């Protein structure tokens, strides 16, 4: 680690220090126009860091990504800043899959040594402090934070985090979020107002725009299927005809002492009988504990996998986007058609008026009336056609997308069943190793305790019938005592 003794120009609690190549240094320095940022460089705020990432990201298609030699987290200590014992990324590869800097540093914390050896609570607390500093700097919401686990992960697989915002958005939209909410709302209002005024001026019929907007809003949403497939996965609702396979588990047993060679010696026989009773009691408790551990671990594994499947299905659900695209497309078509017909009918009206207005004033009223009626009939006809066409396209598009998602769901659930079988075998092996260890410990205990020479002491498999009777007695006593089985 490295300490920085120069005076700190950045007031944020956490920020970043970049180690770049000469070419990258030159490029980013030319990008920085703010004098304070240039003075602090290569120390940068998270907001400046994300903007710099965008500079590299826009060139990734041509250069096949970029390598940043080192990115260090720096903790603010007043006038001095320190990166000692802080997270860092070495030879960080930036490509088109980049979302924000929080994702790679979180994955480094949980996957890379020495950070991954830290206690779980310390990891989460540290990352949340960094997340908060990043949020204060970038002014972005918590949707841009990676979703951290609620408990310590006990597997050795690589941990990858999901950021909710980027399931539907691109990192290249980062610039649009730099404006404040008031600026965005003001810009939207001004743009909408200009668009409506331009269309009204072109058509010379402002009420037509209002009718079109009202018509689009009236298109029913009842054709959309209720409920999300991801919610059905987590709630256990049957989204299809798939039936999960029931997985059973047979607990492992201890071994009893063989008392056959000592039937002639009543004292030893009684000692062995008491020892076997104790072993039987230990064995029943062990089997009950094995069953609890087996089912809890398998349930936890299934829940984790279902969460992953739900997020994957949700990220690929494009039905609402398809619906909006179809409505927007047909709304534009309707506006263009109404505009065209309005211009055509108004032009015909003017020609007729020029021909007849000198001698037939009464005919002028008739032509105006016919023109208005023709416009209304044509507009009504166009509305009905577009409304029907829109509904049919929405129905078909949603059905196609739903069929595709349900097919993917069936495939994912089948894969989950295979994973459960593998996990069940793994849990069984672990429990077997535990029982073997306990059994060896019991053997050693009774080799020392019993008044029998070790070479004459023989162990044999536990009597299953007696074991079942003892097990039933323990379960009944446990229920009568009010304890869970």
Tab-separated table of C-alpha atoms in Angstrom:
chain	number	residue	atom	x	y	z
A	1	UNK	CA	0.000	0.000	0.000
A	2	UNK	CA	0.965	3.611	-0.483
A	3	UNK	CA	0.554	6.778	1.565
A	4	UNK	CA	-0.002	10.175	-0.038
A	5	UNK	CA	1.505	13.046	1.881
A	6	UNK	CA	0.555	15.870	-0.440
A	7	UNK	CA	-2.350	18.136	0.593
A	8	UNK	CA	-5.707	16.662	-0.349
A	9	UNK	CA	-7.854	18.767	-2.717
A	10	UNK	CA	-10.904	16.468	-2.546
A	11	UNK	CA	-13.369	16.687	0.368
A	12	UNK	CA	-15.252	13.407	-0.283
A	13	UNK	CA	-14.921	10.684	2.374
A	14	UNK	CA	-13.755	8.193	-0.271
A	15	UNK	CA	-12.378	8.843	-3.758
A	16	UNK	CA	-10.046	7.113	-6.231
A	17	UNK	CA	-6.410	7.308	-7.323
A	18	UNK	CA	-5.511	6.233	-10.858
A	19	UNK	CA	-2.247	4.761	-12.079
A	20	UNK	CA	-2.256	5.106	-15.891
A	21	UNK	CA	0.024	4.711	-18.867
A	22	UNK	CA	1.607	7.853	-20.347
A	23	UNK	CA	-0.837	7.801	-23.245
A	24	UNK	CA	-3.826	7.461	-20.906
A	25	UNK	CA	-2.508	10.216	-18.631
A	26	UNK	CA	-2.150	12.597	-21.544
A	27	UNK	CA	-5.608	11.770	-22.880
A	28	UNK	CA	-7.414	12.247	-19.559
A	29	UNK	CA	-5.539	15.420	-18.658
A	30	UNK	CA	-6.683	16.911	-21.954
A	31	UNK	CA	-10.235	15.871	-21.032
A	32	UNK	CA	-10.139	17.643	-17.625
A	33	UNK	CA	-11.064	21.302	-18.045
A	34	UNK	CA	-11.735	22.155	-14.406
A	35	UNK	CA	-8.636	23.590	-12.732
A	36	UNK	CA	-9.318	21.919	-9.360
A	37	UNK	CA	-9.659	18.522	-11.036
A	38	UNK	CA	-6.351	19.008	-12.854
A	39	UNK	CA	-4.613	19.919	-9.582
A	40	UNK	CA	-5.943	16.810	-7.805
A	41	UNK	CA	-5.235	14.386	-10.673
A	42	UNK	CA	-4.471	11.429	-10.485
A	43	UNK	CA	-6.753	11.657	-7.419
A	44	UNK	CA	-10.326	11.921	-8.767
A	45	UNK	CA	-13.839	11.996	-7.340
A	46	UNK	CA	-16.178	9.101	-8.194
A	47	UNK	CA	-18.135	11.413	-10.507
A	48	UNK	CA	-14.969	12.327	-12.431
A	49	UNK	CA	-13.884	8.663	-12.445
A	50	UNK	CA	-17.157	7.538	-14.052
A	51	UNK	CA	-16.874	10.268	-16.689
A	52	UNK	CA	-13.318	9.125	-17.451
A	53	UNK	CA	-14.555	5.559	-17.785
A	54	UNK	CA	-17.029	6.809	-20.382
A	55	UNK	CA	-14.163	8.356	-22.348
A	56	UNK	CA	-12.464	4.930	-22.518
A	57	UNK	CA	-15.736	3.079	-22.964
A	58	UNK	CA	-16.685	4.973	-26.119
A	59	UNK	CA	-13.445	3.734	-27.721
A	60	UNK	CA	-13.825	0.104	-26.610
A	61	UNK	CA	-15.430	-1.012	-29.865
A	62	UNK	CA	-12.393	0.110	-31.870
A	63	UNK	CA	-9.675	-0.857	-29.373
A	64	UNK	CA	-11.284	-4.065	-28.025
A	65	UNK	CA	-11.304	-2.684	-24.467
A	66	UNK	CA	-8.750	-0.863	-22.336
A	67	UNK	CA	-6.413	-1.879	-19.472
A	68	UNK	CA	-6.062	0.501	-16.503
A	69	UNK	CA	-2.912	-0.436	-14.550
A	70	UNK	CA	-4.323	0.373	-11.107
A	71	UNK	CA	-7.375	1.936	-9.435
A	72	UNK	CA	-7.056	2.508	-5.676
A	73	UNK	CA	-9.698	3.593	-3.161
A	74	UNK	CA	-8.459	6.455	-1.013
A	75	UNK	CA	-9.899	7.391	2.383
A	76	UNK	CA	-10.065	11.087	3.194
A	77	UNK	CA	-8.230	12.082	6.379
A	78	UNK	CA	-8.647	15.820	6.371
A	79	UNK	CA	-5.713	17.458	4.643
A	80	UNK	CA	-4.103	14.079	3.962
A	81	UNK	CA	-5.391	11.060	2.089
A	82	UNK	CA	-4.431	7.412	2.605
A	83	UNK	CA	-4.868	4.255	0.533
A	84	UNK	CA	-3.375	1.998	3.211
A	85	UNK	CA	-5.499	-1.137	3.787
A	86	UNK	CA	-8.030	0.084	1.201
A	87	UNK	CA	-9.456	-1.794	-1.796
A	88	UNK	CA	-7.682	-1.606	-5.147
A	89	UNK	CA	-8.007	-3.055	-8.649
A	90	UNK	CA	-4.862	-4.030	-10.533
A	91	UNK	CA	-4.706	-4.296	-14.348
A	92	UNK	CA	-8.425	-3.540	-14.511
A	93	UNK	CA	-9.854	-4.495	-17.909
A	94	UNK	CA	-12.546	-2.113	-19.119
A	95	UNK	CA	-14.915	-3.424	-21.793
A	96	UNK	CA	-18.466	-2.926	-23.051
A	97	UNK	CA	-19.861	-4.870	-20.073
A	98	UNK	CA	-18.727	-2.149	-17.646
A	99	UNK	CA	-21.558	-0.647	-15.568
A	100	UNK	CA	-19.932	1.382	-12.794
A	101	UNK	CA	-16.896	1.100	-10.530
A	102	UNK	CA	-18.945	-0.260	-7.587
A	103	UNK	CA	-19.464	-3.621	-9.302
A	104	UNK	CA	-15.762	-4.583	-9.797
A	105	UNK	CA	-14.673	-3.350	-6.353
A	106	UNK	CA	-17.514	-5.322	-4.684
A	107	UNK	CA	-16.530	-8.462	-6.596
A	108	UNK	CA	-12.885	-7.893	-5.642
A	109	UNK	CA	-13.885	-7.657	-1.978
A	110	UNK	CA	-15.692	-11.026	-2.055
A	111	UNK	CA	-13.449	-12.922	-4.513
A	112	UNK	CA	-9.839	-11.716	-4.287
A	113	UNK	CA	-7.303	-12.157	-1.493
A	114	UNK	CA	-6.596	-10.621	0.936
A	115	UNK	CA	-9.977	-8.816	0.914
A	116	UNK	CA	-12.090	-12.015	0.725
A	117	UNK	CA	-10.600	-13.251	4.024
A	118	UNK	CA	-12.192	-10.369	5.962
A	119	UNK	CA	-15.289	-11.086	8.137
A	120	UNK	CA	-18.599	-10.884	6.260
A	121	UNK	CA	-20.009	-8.003	8.332
A	122	UNK	CA	-16.813	-5.967	7.827
A	123	UNK	CA	-17.038	-6.442	4.046
A	124	UNK	CA	-20.646	-5.237	3.873
A	125	UNK	CA	-20.062	-2.271	6.222
A	126	UNK	CA	-16.990	-1.146	4.278
A	127	UNK	CA	-18.689	-1.401	0.881
A	128	UNK	CA	-21.779	0.517	2.044
A	129	UNK	CA	-19.555	3.410	3.170
A	130	UNK	CA	-17.928	3.434	-0.282
A	131	UNK	CA	-21.371	3.208	-1.959
A	132	UNK	CA	-22.591	6.234	0.012
A	133	UNK	CA	-19.542	8.299	-0.986
A	134	UNK	CA	-20.049	7.254	-4.616
A	135	UNK	CA	-23.723	8.300	-4.412
A	136	UNK	CA	-22.898	11.688	-2.882
A	137	UNK	CA	-20.388	12.332	-5.657
A	138	UNK	CA	-22.423	11.122	-8.665
A	139	UNK	CA	-25.912	12.154	-7.372
A	140	UNK	CA	-27.302	8.825	-8.611
A	141	UNK	CA	-29.877	6.666	-6.788
A	142	UNK	CA	-29.375	3.383	-4.912
A	143	UNK	CA	-30.609	1.541	-8.025
A	144	UNK	CA	-27.005	1.952	-9.219
A	145	UNK	CA	-25.641	0.024	-6.180
A	146	UNK	CA	-24.757	-3.685	-6.490
A	147	UNK	CA	-27.091	-5.973	-4.506
A	148	UNK	CA	-24.967	-7.323	-1.643
A	149	UNK	CA	-25.754	-10.739	-0.047
A	150	UNK	CA	-27.612	-10.897	3.281
A	151	UNK	CA	-25.463	-13.730	4.611
A	152	UNK	CA	-21.985	-15.207	4.210
A	153	UNK	CA	-21.672	-17.352	1.095
A	154	UNK	CA	-20.142	-20.730	1.938
A	155	UNK	CA	-19.317	-21.941	-1.577
A	156	UNK	CA	-16.073	-21.404	-3.428
A	157	UNK	CA	-17.581	-20.186	-6.699
A	158	UNK	CA	-16.869	-16.742	-8.093
A	159	UNK	CA	-19.364	-14.196	-6.713
A	160	UNK	CA	-20.851	-11.841	-9.309
A	161	UNK	CA	-23.138	-8.950	-8.343
A	162	UNK	CA	-26.181	-7.529	-10.126
A	163	UNK	CA	-26.984	-3.804	-10.356
A	164	UNK	CA	-30.769	-3.310	-10.804
A	165	UNK	CA	-30.512	-0.121	-12.870
A	166	UNK	CA	-28.367	-1.671	-15.596
A	167	UNK	CA	-30.816	-4.513	-16.191
A	168	UNK	CA	-32.773	-2.047	-18.354
A	169	UNK	CA	-30.304	0.781	-19.053
A	170	UNK	CA	-26.875	1.288	-20.588
A	171	UNK	CA	-23.840	2.886	-18.958
A	172	UNK	CA	-23.767	5.316	-21.893
A	173	UNK	CA	-26.869	6.942	-20.396
A	174	UNK	CA	-24.708	8.189	-17.496
A	175	UNK	CA	-24.413	11.717	-18.958
A	176	UNK	CA	-28.181	12.176	-18.967
A	177	UNK	CA	-28.271	11.705	-15.193
A	178	UNK	CA	-25.875	14.536	-14.502
A	179	UNK	CA	-28.658	17.077	-14.915
A	180	UNK	CA	-30.832	17.700	-11.861
A	181	UNK	CA	-34.394	16.455	-11.672
A	182	UNK	CA	-35.685	20.016	-12.035
A	183	UNK	CA	-33.695	20.508	-15.230
A	184	UNK	CA	-34.964	17.243	-16.679
A	185	UNK	CA	-38.586	18.055	-15.844
A	186	UNK	CA	-38.219	21.559	-17.273
A	187	UNK	CA	-36.651	20.217	-20.465
A	188	UNK	CA	-39.425	17.611	-20.839
A	189	UNK	CA	-42.141	20.246	-20.364
A	190	UNK	CA	-40.556	22.633	-22.862
A	191	UNK	CA	-40.050	19.864	-25.434
A	192	UNK	CA	-43.636	18.621	-25.081
A	193	UNK	CA	-45.005	22.151	-25.355
A	194	UNK	CA	-42.972	22.924	-28.487
A	195	UNK	CA	-44.023	19.621	-30.096
A	196	UNK	CA	-47.725	20.223	-29.447
A	197	UNK	CA	-47.560	23.840	-30.670
A	198	UNK	CA	-45.711	22.806	-33.859
A	199	UNK	CA	-48.224	20.080	-34.679
A	200	UNK	CA	-51.179	22.334	-33.899
A	201	UNK	CA	-49.799	25.093	-36.118
A	202	UNK	CA	-49.197	22.644	-38.970
A	203	UNK	CA	-52.670	21.091	-38.751
A	204	UNK	CA	-54.492	24.304	-37.797
A	205	UNK	CA	-56.734	22.013	-35.689
A	206	UNK	CA	-55.432	21.881	-32.045
A	207	UNK	CA	-58.371	19.789	-30.873
A	208	UNK	CA	-57.264	16.921	-33.162
A	209	UNK	CA	-54.026	16.537	-31.149
A	210	UNK	CA	-55.987	16.328	-27.904
A	211	UNK	CA	-58.310	13.693	-29.388
A	212	UNK	CA	-55.382	11.569	-30.590
A	213	UNK	CA	-53.701	11.661	-27.178
A	214	UNK	CA	-56.987	10.754	-25.462
A	215	UNK	CA	-57.551	7.943	-27.946
A	216	UNK	CA	-54.131	6.394	-27.312
A	217	UNK	CA	-54.677	6.586	-23.545
A	218	UNK	CA	-57.972	4.727	-23.939
A	219	UNK	CA	-56.325	1.652	-25.500
A	220	UNK	CA	-57.021	-1.064	-22.898
A	221	UNK	CA	-54.188	-2.697	-20.981
A	222	UNK	CA	-56.293	-5.705	-20.025
A	223	UNK	CA	-54.691	-7.754	-22.814
A	224	UNK	CA	-51.458	-7.978	-20.855
A	225	UNK	CA	-51.024	-11.133	-18.783
A	226	UNK	CA	-51.234	-10.452	-15.082
A	227	UNK	CA	-48.300	-11.294	-12.824
A	228	UNK	CA	-44.595	-11.651	-13.510
A	229	UNK	CA	-42.919	-14.975	-14.216
A	230	UNK	CA	-40.152	-14.053	-11.740
A	231	UNK	CA	-42.750	-13.577	-8.959
A	232	UNK	CA	-44.275	-16.951	-9.831
A	233	UNK	CA	-40.871	-18.637	-9.395
A	234	UNK	CA	-40.258	-17.175	-5.931
A	235	UNK	CA	-43.857	-17.636	-4.662
A	236	UNK	CA	-44.070	-21.245	-5.838
A	237	UNK	CA	-46.944	-20.571	-8.287
A	238	UNK	CA	-46.967	-23.179	-11.074
A	239	UNK	CA	-46.136	-21.211	-14.213
A	240	UNK	CA	-46.163	-24.406	-16.242
A	241	UNK	CA	-46.700	-28.147	-15.979
A	242	UNK	CA	-43.190	-28.747	-14.560
A	243	UNK	CA	-43.165	-30.866	-11.386
A	244	UNK	CA	-39.969	-30.931	-9.253
A	245	UNK	CA	-38.528	-34.312	-8.272
A	246	UNK	CA	-38.727	-35.305	-4.626
A	247	UNK	CA	-35.230	-35.836	-3.201
A	248	UNK	CA	-34.900	-38.158	-0.202
A	249	UNK	CA	-32.054	-38.581	2.278
A	250	UNK	CA	-31.124	-41.634	4.357
A	251	UNK	CA	-29.157	-40.654	7.506
A	252	UNK	CA	-25.876	-42.424	8.277
A	253	UNK	CA	-25.503	-44.547	11.449
A	254	UNK	CA	-22.856	-45.220	14.125
A	255	UNK	CA	-21.566	-48.715	14.882
A	256	UNK	CA	-22.327	-50.721	18.062
A	257	UNK	CA	-20.028	-52.909	20.165
A	258	UNK	CA	-20.268	-56.643	19.458
A	259	UNK	CA	-20.984	-58.365	22.798
A	260	UNK	CA	-21.181	-61.918	21.400
A	261	UNK	CA	-17.727	-63.018	22.634
A	262	UNK	CA	-18.621	-61.980	26.225
A	263	UNK	CA	-21.990	-63.696	26.812
A	264	UNK	CA	-20.380	-65.824	29.550
A	265	UNK	CA	-19.230	-62.752	31.461
A	266	UNK	CA	-22.326	-60.998	32.809
A	267	UNK	CA	-20.486	-57.904	34.054
A	268	UNK	CA	-18.871	-57.202	30.695
A	269	UNK	CA	-22.139	-57.978	28.898
A	270	UNK	CA	-23.967	-55.414	31.032
A	271	UNK	CA	-21.259	-52.804	30.395
A	272	UNK	CA	-21.406	-53.443	26.637
A	273	UNK	CA	-25.222	-53.299	26.694
A	274	UNK	CA	-25.135	-49.894	28.434
A	275	UNK	CA	-22.518	-48.669	25.986
A	276	UNK	CA	-24.615	-49.823	23.022
A	277	UNK	CA	-27.648	-48.046	24.482
A	278	UNK	CA	-25.612	-44.852	24.712
A	279	UNK	CA	-24.346	-45.302	21.144
A	280	UNK	CA	-27.940	-45.852	20.006
A	281	UNK	CA	-29.023	-42.615	21.721
A	282	UNK	CA	-26.124	-40.708	20.100
A	283	UNK	CA	-26.972	-42.274	16.751
A	284	UNK	CA	-30.662	-41.238	16.851
A	285	UNK	CA	-29.799	-37.650	17.740
A	286	UNK	CA	-27.167	-37.638	15.005
A	287	UNK	CA	-29.650	-38.927	12.414
A	288	UNK	CA	-32.254	-36.302	13.364
A	289	UNK	CA	-29.601	-33.596	13.112
A	290	UNK	CA	-28.413	-34.993	9.762
A	291	UNK	CA	-31.962	-34.799	8.353
A	292	UNK	CA	-32.381	-31.210	9.564
A	293	UNK	CA	-29.023	-30.147	8.098
A	294	UNK	CA	-29.726	-31.937	4.812
A	295	UNK	CA	-33.133	-30.321	4.252
A	296	UNK	CA	-32.077	-26.839	5.410
A	297	UNK	CA	-29.018	-26.816	3.155
A	298	UNK	CA	-31.019	-28.110	0.199
A	299	UNK	CA	-33.773	-25.519	0.762
A	300	UNK	CA	-31.194	-22.751	0.963
A	301	UNK	CA	-29.537	-23.933	-2.246
A	302	UNK	CA	-32.910	-24.066	-4.055
A	303	UNK	CA	-33.844	-20.542	-2.885
A	304	UNK	CA	-30.516	-19.098	-4.065
A	305	UNK	CA	-30.893	-20.732	-7.472
A	306	UNK	CA	-34.505	-19.583	-7.811
A	307	UNK	CA	-33.420	-16.014	-7.028
A	308	UNK	CA	-30.867	-16.189	-9.825
A	309	UNK	CA	-33.456	-17.607	-12.245
A	310	UNK	CA	-35.972	-14.909	-11.258
A	311	UNK	CA	-33.469	-12.107	-11.903
A	312	UNK	CA	-32.507	-13.647	-15.255
A	313	UNK	CA	-36.162	-14.009	-16.357
A	314	UNK	CA	-36.994	-10.491	-15.189
A	315	UNK	CA	-34.030	-9.014	-17.057
A	316	UNK	CA	-35.219	-10.603	-20.307
A	317	UNK	CA	-38.928	-9.718	-19.987
A	318	UNK	CA	-39.475	-7.256	-22.857
A	319	UNK	CA	-43.274	-7.415	-23.009
A	320	UNK	CA	-43.929	-3.937	-21.601
A	321	UNK	CA	-41.281	-2.404	-23.884
A	322	UNK	CA	-42.859	-4.118	-26.896
A	323	UNK	CA	-46.265	-2.785	-25.947
A	324	UNK	CA	-44.967	0.786	-25.616
A	325	UNK	CA	-43.056	0.549	-28.903
A	326	UNK	CA	-46.167	-0.615	-30.770
A	327	UNK	CA	-48.353	2.122	-29.250
A	328	UNK	CA	-45.765	4.847	-29.990
A	329	UNK	CA	-45.290	3.600	-33.553
A	330	UNK	CA	-49.004	3.485	-34.314
A	331	UNK	CA	-49.627	6.806	-32.578
A	332	UNK	CA	-47.129	8.401	-34.930
A	333	UNK	CA	-48.782	6.695	-37.905
A	334	UNK	CA	-52.198	7.956	-36.783
A	335	UNK	CA	-50.954	11.517	-36.416
A	336	UNK	CA	-49.383	11.445	-39.868
A	337	UNK	CA	-52.548	10.023	-41.439
A	338	UNK	CA	-54.813	12.574	-39.737
A	339	UNK	CA	-52.439	15.377	-40.744
A	340	UNK	CA	-52.403	14.198	-44.366
A	341	UNK	CA	-56.177	13.876	-44.581
A	342	UNK	CA	-56.698	17.266	-42.912
A	343	UNK	CA	-54.432	18.991	-45.414
A	344	UNK	CA	-56.026	17.193	-48.362
A	345	UNK	CA	-59.607	17.956	-47.343
A	346	UNK	CA	-58.805	21.595	-46.470
A	347	UNK	CA	-57.166	22.036	-49.857
A	348	UNK	CA	-60.203	20.596	-51.667
A	349	UNK	CA	-62.437	22.842	-49.583
A	350	UNK	CA	-60.506	25.954	-50.637
A	351	UNK	CA	-60.663	24.999	-54.337
A	352	UNK	CA	-64.404	24.449	-54.159
A	353	UNK	CA	-64.908	27.726	-52.334
A	354	UNK	CA	-62.928	29.687	-54.934
A	355	UNK	CA	-65.069	28.260	-57.698
A	356	UNK	CA	-68.417	28.867	-56.040
A	357	UNK	CA	-68.119	31.805	-53.648
A	358	UNK	CA	-68.884	34.534	-56.264
A	359	UNK	CA	-72.416	33.382	-56.995
A	360	UNK	CA	-73.315	30.719	-54.423
A	361	UNK	CA	-72.831	31.839	-50.817
A	362	UNK	CA	-75.211	29.207	-49.662
A	363	UNK	CA	-73.071	26.556	-51.286
A	364	UNK	CA	-70.148	27.742	-49.183
A	365	UNK	CA	-71.912	26.612	-46.019
A	366	UNK	CA	-72.708	23.255	-47.585
A	367	UNK	CA	-69.106	22.703	-48.665
A	368	UNK	CA	-67.810	23.624	-45.194
A	369	UNK	CA	-70.272	21.240	-43.615
A	370	UNK	CA	-69.396	18.398	-45.999
A	371	UNK	CA	-65.705	18.993	-45.502
A	372	UNK	CA	-66.060	18.908	-41.728
A	373	UNK	CA	-68.218	15.791	-41.884
A	374	UNK	CA	-65.742	14.075	-44.206
A	375	UNK	CA	-62.867	14.930	-41.867
A	376	UNK	CA	-64.732	13.601	-38.844
A	377	UNK	CA	-65.735	10.381	-40.615
A	378	UNK	CA	-62.240	9.798	-41.953
A	379	UNK	CA	-60.640	10.530	-38.552
A	380	UNK	CA	-63.079	8.181	-36.835
A	381	UNK	CA	-62.393	5.477	-39.419
A	382	UNK	CA	-58.632	5.855	-39.020
A	383	UNK	CA	-58.936	5.684	-35.223
A	384	UNK	CA	-60.916	2.463	-35.362
A	385	UNK	CA	-58.491	0.868	-37.811
A	386	UNK	CA	-55.420	1.855	-35.785
A	387	UNK	CA	-57.047	0.829	-32.495
A	388	UNK	CA	-57.871	-2.632	-33.833
A	389	UNK	CA	-54.433	-3.017	-35.459
A	390	UNK	CA	-52.694	-1.911	-32.224
A	391	UNK	CA	-54.608	-4.376	-30.065
A	392	UNK	CA	-53.896	-7.273	-32.434
A	393	UNK	CA	-50.176	-6.479	-32.607
A	394	UNK	CA	-49.955	-6.150	-28.798
A	395	UNK	CA	-51.713	-9.484	-28.312
A	396	UNK	CA	-49.435	-11.277	-30.745
A	397	UNK	CA	-46.223	-9.664	-29.486
A	398	UNK	CA	-47.034	-10.349	-25.817
A	399	UNK	CA	-48.009	-13.950	-26.573
A	400	UNK	CA	-44.767	-14.582	-28.483
A	401	UNK	CA	-42.669	-13.051	-25.729
A	402	UNK	CA	-44.556	-14.939	-23.008
A	403	UNK	CA	-44.085	-18.267	-24.807
A	404	UNK	CA	-40.355	-17.616	-25.115
A	405	UNK	CA	-40.002	-16.708	-21.413
A	406	UNK	CA	-42.016	-19.734	-20.277
A	407	UNK	CA	-39.846	-22.025	-22.391
A	408	UNK	CA	-36.748	-20.509	-20.821
A	409	UNK	CA	-38.306	-20.933	-17.357
A	410	UNK	CA	-38.905	-24.640	-17.954
A	411	UNK	CA	-35.320	-25.065	-19.079
A	412	UNK	CA	-33.948	-23.200	-16.037
A	413	UNK	CA	-36.056	-25.256	-13.616
A	414	UNK	CA	-34.837	-28.498	-15.218
A	415	UNK	CA	-31.257	-27.293	-14.760
A	416	UNK	CA	-32.110	-26.450	-11.131
A	417	UNK	CA	-33.268	-30.025	-10.504
A	418	UNK	CA	-29.964	-31.360	-11.802
A	419	UNK	CA	-28.118	-28.913	-9.557
A	420	UNK	CA	-30.204	-30.019	-6.555
A	421	UNK	CA	-29.222	-33.660	-7.161
A	422	UNK	CA	-25.529	-32.738	-7.293
A	423	UNK	CA	-25.917	-30.614	-4.146
A	424	UNK	CA	-27.762	-33.444	-2.371
A	425	UNK	CA	-24.874	-35.820	-3.113
A	426	UNK	CA	-22.415	-33.244	-1.820
A	427	UNK	CA	-24.370	-32.752	1.433
A	428	UNK	CA	-24.648	-36.541	1.887
A	429	UNK	CA	-20.884	-36.937	1.517
A	430	UNK	CA	-20.271	-34.173	4.053
A	431	UNK	CA	-22.649	-35.759	6.582
A	432	UNK	CA	-21.073	-39.173	6.038
A	433	UNK	CA	-17.640	-37.717	6.810
A	434	UNK	CA	-19.042	-36.117	9.992
A	435	UNK	CA	-20.613	-39.407	11.144
A	436	UNK	CA	-17.420	-41.385	10.390
A	437	UNK	CA	-15.430	-38.883	12.473
A	438	UNK	CA	-17.932	-39.078	15.349
A	439	UNK	CA	-17.993	-42.897	15.135
A	440	UNK	CA	-14.184	-43.058	15.370
A	441	UNK	CA	-14.314	-40.747	18.378
A	442	UNK	CA	-16.878	-43.024	20.064
A	443	UNK	CA	-14.743	-46.084	19.364
A	444	UNK	CA	-11.747	-44.440	20.950
A	445	UNK	CA	-13.840	-43.349	23.914
A	446	UNK	CA	-15.119	-46.867	24.604
A	447	UNK	CA	-11.710	-48.459	23.977
A	448	UNK	CA	-10.444	-46.432	26.954
A	449	UNK	CA	-13.589	-46.666	29.090
A	450	UNK	CA	-14.546	-50.361	28.870
A	451	UNK	CA	-12.647	-52.987	30.951
A	452	UNK	CA	-11.841	-54.988	27.834
A	453	UNK	CA	-8.486	-55.276	26.107
A	454	UNK	CA	-8.578	-53.126	22.929
A	455	UNK	CA	-7.547	-56.068	20.753
A	456	UNK	CA	-10.585	-58.059	21.960
A	457	UNK	CA	-13.110	-55.248	21.616
A	458	UNK	CA	-15.159	-55.743	18.416
A	459	UNK	CA	-17.517	-53.163	16.868
A	460	UNK	CA	-20.412	-54.089	14.585
A	461	UNK	CA	-23.120	-52.182	12.670
A	462	UNK	CA	-25.927	-50.748	14.794
A	463	UNK	CA	-29.066	-52.920	15.225
A	464	UNK	CA	-31.537	-51.119	12.927
A	465	UNK	CA	-34.688	-52.445	14.660
A	466	UNK	CA	-33.538	-51.347	18.108
A	467	UNK	CA	-32.346	-48.061	16.625
A	468	UNK	CA	-35.799	-47.316	15.187
A	469	UNK	CA	-37.437	-48.059	18.564
A	470	UNK	CA	-35.042	-45.727	20.357
A	471	UNK	CA	-35.569	-43.085	17.708
A	472	UNK	CA	-39.359	-43.235	18.162
A	473	UNK	CA	-38.985	-42.923	21.960
A	474	UNK	CA	-36.762	-39.849	21.619
A	475	UNK	CA	-39.142	-38.185	19.173
A	476	UNK	CA	-42.137	-38.841	21.487
A	477	UNK	CA	-40.269	-37.487	24.519
A	478	UNK	CA	-39.213	-34.436	22.492
A	479	UNK	CA	-42.834	-33.710	21.425
A	480	UNK	CA	-44.148	-34.139	24.992
A	481	UNK	CA	-41.503	-31.716	26.252
A	482	UNK	CA	-42.638	-29.118	23.723
A	483	UNK	CA	-39.356	-29.161	21.798
A	484	UNK	CA	-39.191	-29.222	17.999
A	485	UNK	CA	-38.351	-32.701	16.556
